[in-house]
Tab-separated table of C-alpha atoms and ligand atoms in Angstrom:
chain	number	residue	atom	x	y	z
Y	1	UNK	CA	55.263	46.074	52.805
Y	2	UNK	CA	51.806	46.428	52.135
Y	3	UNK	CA	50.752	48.203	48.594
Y	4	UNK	CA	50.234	52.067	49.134
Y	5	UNK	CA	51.342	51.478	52.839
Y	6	UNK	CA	52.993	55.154	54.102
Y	7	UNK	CA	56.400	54.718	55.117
Y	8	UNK	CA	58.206	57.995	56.542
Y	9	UNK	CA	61.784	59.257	54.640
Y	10	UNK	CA	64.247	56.865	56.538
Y	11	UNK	CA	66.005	60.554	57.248
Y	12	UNK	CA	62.973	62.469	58.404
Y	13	UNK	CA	63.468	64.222	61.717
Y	14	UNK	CA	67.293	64.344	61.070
Y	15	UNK	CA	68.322	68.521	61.861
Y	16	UNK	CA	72.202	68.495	60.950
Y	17	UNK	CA	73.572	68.016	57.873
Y	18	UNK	CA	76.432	65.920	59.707
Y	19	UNK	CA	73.909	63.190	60.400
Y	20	UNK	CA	72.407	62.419	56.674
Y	21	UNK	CA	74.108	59.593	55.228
Y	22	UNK	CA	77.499	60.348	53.835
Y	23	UNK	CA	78.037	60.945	49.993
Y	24	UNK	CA	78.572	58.538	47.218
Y	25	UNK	CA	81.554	59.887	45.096
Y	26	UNK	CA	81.691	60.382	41.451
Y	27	UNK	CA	85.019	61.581	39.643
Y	28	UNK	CA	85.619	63.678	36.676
Y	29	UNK	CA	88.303	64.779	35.234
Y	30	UNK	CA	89.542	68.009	33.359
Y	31	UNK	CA	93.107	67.600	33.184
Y	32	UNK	CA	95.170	68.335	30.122
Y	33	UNK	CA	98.799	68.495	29.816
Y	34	UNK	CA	98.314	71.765	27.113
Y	35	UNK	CA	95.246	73.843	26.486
Y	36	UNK	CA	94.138	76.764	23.914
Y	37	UNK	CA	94.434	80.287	25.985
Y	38	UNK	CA	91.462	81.572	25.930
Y	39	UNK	CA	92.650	85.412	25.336
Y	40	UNK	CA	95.432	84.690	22.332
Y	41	UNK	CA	94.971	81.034	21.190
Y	42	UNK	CA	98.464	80.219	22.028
Y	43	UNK	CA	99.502	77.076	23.775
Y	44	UNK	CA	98.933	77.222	27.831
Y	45	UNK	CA	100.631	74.715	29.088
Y	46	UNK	CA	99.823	73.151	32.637
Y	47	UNK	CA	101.473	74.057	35.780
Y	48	UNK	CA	99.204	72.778	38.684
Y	49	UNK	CA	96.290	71.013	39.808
Y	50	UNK	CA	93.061	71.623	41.185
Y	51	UNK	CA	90.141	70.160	42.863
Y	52	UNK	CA	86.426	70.842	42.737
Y	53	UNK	CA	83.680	69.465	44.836
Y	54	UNK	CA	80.104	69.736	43.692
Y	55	UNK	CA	76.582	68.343	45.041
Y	56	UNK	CA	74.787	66.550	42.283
Y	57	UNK	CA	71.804	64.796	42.181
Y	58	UNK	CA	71.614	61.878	44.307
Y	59	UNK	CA	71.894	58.370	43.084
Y	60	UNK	CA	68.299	56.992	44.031
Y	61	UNK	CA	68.667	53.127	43.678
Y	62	UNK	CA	71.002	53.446	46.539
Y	63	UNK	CA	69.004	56.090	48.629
Y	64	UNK	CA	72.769	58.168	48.365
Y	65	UNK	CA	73.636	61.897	48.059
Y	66	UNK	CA	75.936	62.093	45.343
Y	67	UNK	CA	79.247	64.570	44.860
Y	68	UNK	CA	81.429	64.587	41.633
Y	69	UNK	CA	84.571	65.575	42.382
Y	70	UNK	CA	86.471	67.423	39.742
Y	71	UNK	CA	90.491	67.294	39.263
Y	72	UNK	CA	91.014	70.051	36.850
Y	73	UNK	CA	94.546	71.223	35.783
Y	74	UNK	CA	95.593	74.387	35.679
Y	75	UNK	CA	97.422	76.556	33.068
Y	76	UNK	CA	99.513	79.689	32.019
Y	77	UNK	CA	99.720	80.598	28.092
Y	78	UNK	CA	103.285	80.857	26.831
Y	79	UNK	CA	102.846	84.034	25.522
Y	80	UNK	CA	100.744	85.903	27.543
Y	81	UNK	CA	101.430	84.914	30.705
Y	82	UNK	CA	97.298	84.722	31.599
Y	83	UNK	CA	96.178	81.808	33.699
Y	84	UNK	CA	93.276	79.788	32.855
Y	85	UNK	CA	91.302	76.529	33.856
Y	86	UNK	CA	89.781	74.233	31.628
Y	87	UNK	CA	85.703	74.598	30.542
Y	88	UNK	CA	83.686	72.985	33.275
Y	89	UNK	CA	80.362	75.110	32.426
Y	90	UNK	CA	78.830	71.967	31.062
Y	91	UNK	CA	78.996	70.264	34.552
Y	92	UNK	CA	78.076	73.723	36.743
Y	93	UNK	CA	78.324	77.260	36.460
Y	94	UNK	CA	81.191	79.209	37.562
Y	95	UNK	CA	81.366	79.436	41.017
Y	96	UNK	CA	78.627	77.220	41.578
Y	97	UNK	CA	78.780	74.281	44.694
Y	98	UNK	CA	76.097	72.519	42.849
Y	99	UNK	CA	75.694	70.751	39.554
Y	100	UNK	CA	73.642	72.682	36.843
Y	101	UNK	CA	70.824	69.508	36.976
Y	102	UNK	CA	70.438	70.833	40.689
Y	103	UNK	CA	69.848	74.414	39.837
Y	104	UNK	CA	67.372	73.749	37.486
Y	105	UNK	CA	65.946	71.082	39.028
Y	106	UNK	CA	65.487	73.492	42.314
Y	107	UNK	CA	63.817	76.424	40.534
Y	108	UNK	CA	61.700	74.401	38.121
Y	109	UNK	CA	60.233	72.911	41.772
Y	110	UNK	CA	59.599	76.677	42.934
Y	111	UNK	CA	58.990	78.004	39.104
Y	112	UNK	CA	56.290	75.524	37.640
Y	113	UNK	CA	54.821	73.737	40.376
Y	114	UNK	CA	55.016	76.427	42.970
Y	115	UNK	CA	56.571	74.979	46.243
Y	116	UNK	CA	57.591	77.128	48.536
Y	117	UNK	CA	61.376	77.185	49.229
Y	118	UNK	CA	61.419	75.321	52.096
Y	119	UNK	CA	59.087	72.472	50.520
Y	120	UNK	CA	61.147	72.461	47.565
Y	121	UNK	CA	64.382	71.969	49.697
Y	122	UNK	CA	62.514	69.151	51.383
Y	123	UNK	CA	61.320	67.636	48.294
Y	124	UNK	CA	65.108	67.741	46.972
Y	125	UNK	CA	66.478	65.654	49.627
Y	126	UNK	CA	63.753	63.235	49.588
Y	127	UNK	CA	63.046	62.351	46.664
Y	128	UNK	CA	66.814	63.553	45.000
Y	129	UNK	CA	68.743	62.666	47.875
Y	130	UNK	CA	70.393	65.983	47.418
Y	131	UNK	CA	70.554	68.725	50.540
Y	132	UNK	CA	70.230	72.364	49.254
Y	133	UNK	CA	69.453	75.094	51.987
Y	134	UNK	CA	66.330	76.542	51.129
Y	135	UNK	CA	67.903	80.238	51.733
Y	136	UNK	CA	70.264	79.156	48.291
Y	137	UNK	CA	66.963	77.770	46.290
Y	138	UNK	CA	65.614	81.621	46.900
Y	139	UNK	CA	68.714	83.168	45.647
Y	140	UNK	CA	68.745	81.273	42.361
Y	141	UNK	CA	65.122	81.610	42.236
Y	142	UNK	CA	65.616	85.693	42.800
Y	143	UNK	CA	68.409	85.604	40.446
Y	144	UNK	CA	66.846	84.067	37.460
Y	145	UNK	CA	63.906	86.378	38.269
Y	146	UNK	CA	65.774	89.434	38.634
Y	147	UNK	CA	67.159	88.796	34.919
Y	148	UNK	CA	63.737	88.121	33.809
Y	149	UNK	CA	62.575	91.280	34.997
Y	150	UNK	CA	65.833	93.481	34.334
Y	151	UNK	CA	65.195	92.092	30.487
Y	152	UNK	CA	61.589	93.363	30.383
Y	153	UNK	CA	62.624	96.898	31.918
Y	154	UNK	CA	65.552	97.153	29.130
Y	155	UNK	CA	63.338	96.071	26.087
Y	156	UNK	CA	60.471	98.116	27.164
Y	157	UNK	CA	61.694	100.997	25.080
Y	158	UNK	CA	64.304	98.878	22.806
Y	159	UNK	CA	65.831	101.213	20.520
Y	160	UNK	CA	65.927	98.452	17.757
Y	161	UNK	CA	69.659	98.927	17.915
Y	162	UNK	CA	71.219	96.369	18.807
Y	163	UNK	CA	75.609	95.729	19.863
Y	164	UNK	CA	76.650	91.974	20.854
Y	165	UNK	CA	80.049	92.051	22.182
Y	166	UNK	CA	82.403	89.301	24.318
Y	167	UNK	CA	84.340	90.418	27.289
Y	168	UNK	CA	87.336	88.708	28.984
Y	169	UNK	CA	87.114	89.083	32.731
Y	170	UNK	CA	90.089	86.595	33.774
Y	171	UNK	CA	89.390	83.099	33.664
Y	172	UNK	CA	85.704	84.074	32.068
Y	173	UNK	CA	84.319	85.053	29.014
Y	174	UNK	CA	80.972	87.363	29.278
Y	175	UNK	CA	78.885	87.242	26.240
Y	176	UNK	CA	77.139	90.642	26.347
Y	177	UNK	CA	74.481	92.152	24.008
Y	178	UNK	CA	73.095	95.973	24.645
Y	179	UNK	CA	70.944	98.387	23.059
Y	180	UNK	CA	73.697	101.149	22.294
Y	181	UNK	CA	70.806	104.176	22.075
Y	182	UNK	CA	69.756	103.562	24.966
Y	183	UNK	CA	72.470	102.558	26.530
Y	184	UNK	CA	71.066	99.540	27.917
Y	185	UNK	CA	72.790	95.838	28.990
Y	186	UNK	CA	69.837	93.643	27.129
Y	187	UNK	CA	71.527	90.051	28.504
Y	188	UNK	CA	74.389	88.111	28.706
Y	189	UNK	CA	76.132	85.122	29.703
Y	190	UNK	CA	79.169	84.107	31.399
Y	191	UNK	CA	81.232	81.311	30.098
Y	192	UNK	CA	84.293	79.975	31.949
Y	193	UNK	CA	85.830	79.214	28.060
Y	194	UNK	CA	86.195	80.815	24.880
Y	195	UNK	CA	83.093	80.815	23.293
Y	196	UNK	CA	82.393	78.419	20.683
Y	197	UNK	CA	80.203	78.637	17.690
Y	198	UNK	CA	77.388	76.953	19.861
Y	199	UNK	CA	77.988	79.379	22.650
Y	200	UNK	CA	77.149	82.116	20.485
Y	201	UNK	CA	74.477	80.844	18.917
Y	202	UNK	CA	72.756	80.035	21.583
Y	203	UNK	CA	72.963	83.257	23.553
Y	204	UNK	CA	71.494	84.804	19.605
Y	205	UNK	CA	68.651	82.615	19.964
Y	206	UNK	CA	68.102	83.450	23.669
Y	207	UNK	CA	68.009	87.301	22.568
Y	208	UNK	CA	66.049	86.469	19.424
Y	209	UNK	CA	63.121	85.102	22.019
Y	210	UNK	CA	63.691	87.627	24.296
Y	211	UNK	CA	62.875	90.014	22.081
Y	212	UNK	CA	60.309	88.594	20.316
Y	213	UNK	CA	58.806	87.782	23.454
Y	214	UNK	CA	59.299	91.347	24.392
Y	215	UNK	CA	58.267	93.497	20.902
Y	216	UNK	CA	54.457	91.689	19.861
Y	217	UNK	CA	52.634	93.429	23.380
Y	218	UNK	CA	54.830	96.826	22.927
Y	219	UNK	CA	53.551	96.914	19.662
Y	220	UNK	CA	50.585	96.152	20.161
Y	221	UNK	CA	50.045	99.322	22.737
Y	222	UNK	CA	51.398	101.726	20.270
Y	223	UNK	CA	48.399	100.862	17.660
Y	224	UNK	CA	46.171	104.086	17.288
Y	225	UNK	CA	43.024	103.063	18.615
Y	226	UNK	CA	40.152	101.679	16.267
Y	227	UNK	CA	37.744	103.574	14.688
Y	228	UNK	CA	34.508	102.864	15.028
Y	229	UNK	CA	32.927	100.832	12.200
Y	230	UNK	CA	30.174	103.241	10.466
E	1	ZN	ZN1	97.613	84.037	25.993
């Protein structure tokens, strides 16, 4: 091969995600015999498994999409009787099919340099040998805009009030801050574990820049205008 000769993506032209070359497979696991319960702190002790399959960023020295597969075990506390799995927010976010790197990876391609969705789905698979629909790229995109947006709308008139409050939705913890006068949900975050001194303190700082962010312009507009210098 010649210096700076083109050479097309060996999988350009391919249309079905059947045909792109088959997965290289990464374990993880997330099985414990006893874990905390997230609602009482009692023991939980395990009484199944699970499996979860998510698309990760592809291993590029071998040209491979890559999927981690998760074996998670599953657990009932002692005393209440709730059901809970072990964290796995530091690998994706609840619910998610794809690692977090993906996400981000996907809407900092859109975000910062501007692709459009389908470019930025084609740019994932090339050159990150991982497949995401552009259709999914636009929801996260939407999504992390919407809560951009939402934010600016709440703090636009923020009360200076301020309530930060957790939530237990079953297997989920929702970190939740709002402006009570104004009766306002300001942000929040959704944790599939307890939340942890780190947790917390990171959502703090998010709101802390948030609002910052939010209060120098507002303030700014209510100044009286100058008077003229005599
Ligand atoms: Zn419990």
């Amino acid at each position: 091969m010649e210096p700076g000769e083109y050479l097309p993506d060996c999988t350009e032209g391919i249309t079905r995600v059947e045909d792109l070359p088959p997965p290289a497979v990464r374990r993880r696991s997330r099985n414990y015999r006893r874990r905390r319960c997230p609602l009482c702190g009692q023991p939980g002790y395990r009484y199944g498994w699970g499996q979860r399959r998510l698309d990760h960023v592809g291993d590029v020295a071998w040209n491979l999409p890559q999927v981690v597969r998760v074996r998670y075990s599953k657990h009932r506390c002692a005393s209440c009787r709730h059901c809970f799995t072990p964290a796995m927010s530091d690998l994706a976010p609840p619910g998610s099919h794809y690692t977090g790197r993906v996400l981000s990876l996907a809407v900092r391609l859109v975000v910062e340099d501007g692709l459009p969705y389908r470019a930025a789905s084609w740019h994932l698979w090339r050159d990150h040998r991982v497949f995401v629909p552009y259709a999914t790229i636009q929801n996260w995109v939407e999504a992390a805009r919407a809560e951009d947006d939402h934010l600016d709308w709440a703090l636009s008139d923020f009360s200076g009030y301020l309530a930060v409050d957790e939530l237990y939705d079953g297997p989920f913890c929702v970190l939740s801050a709002v402006d009570p006068r104004r009766q306002r949900r300001l942000l929040y975050e959704v944790l599939d574990h307890d939340p942890t001194q780190g947790d917390v303190l990171f959502f703090l700082a998010r709101l802390n820049e948030a609002i910052g962010a939010a209060r120098v312009p507002a303030v700014d507009a209510a100044l009286p205008p100058m008077a003229p210098t005599s």
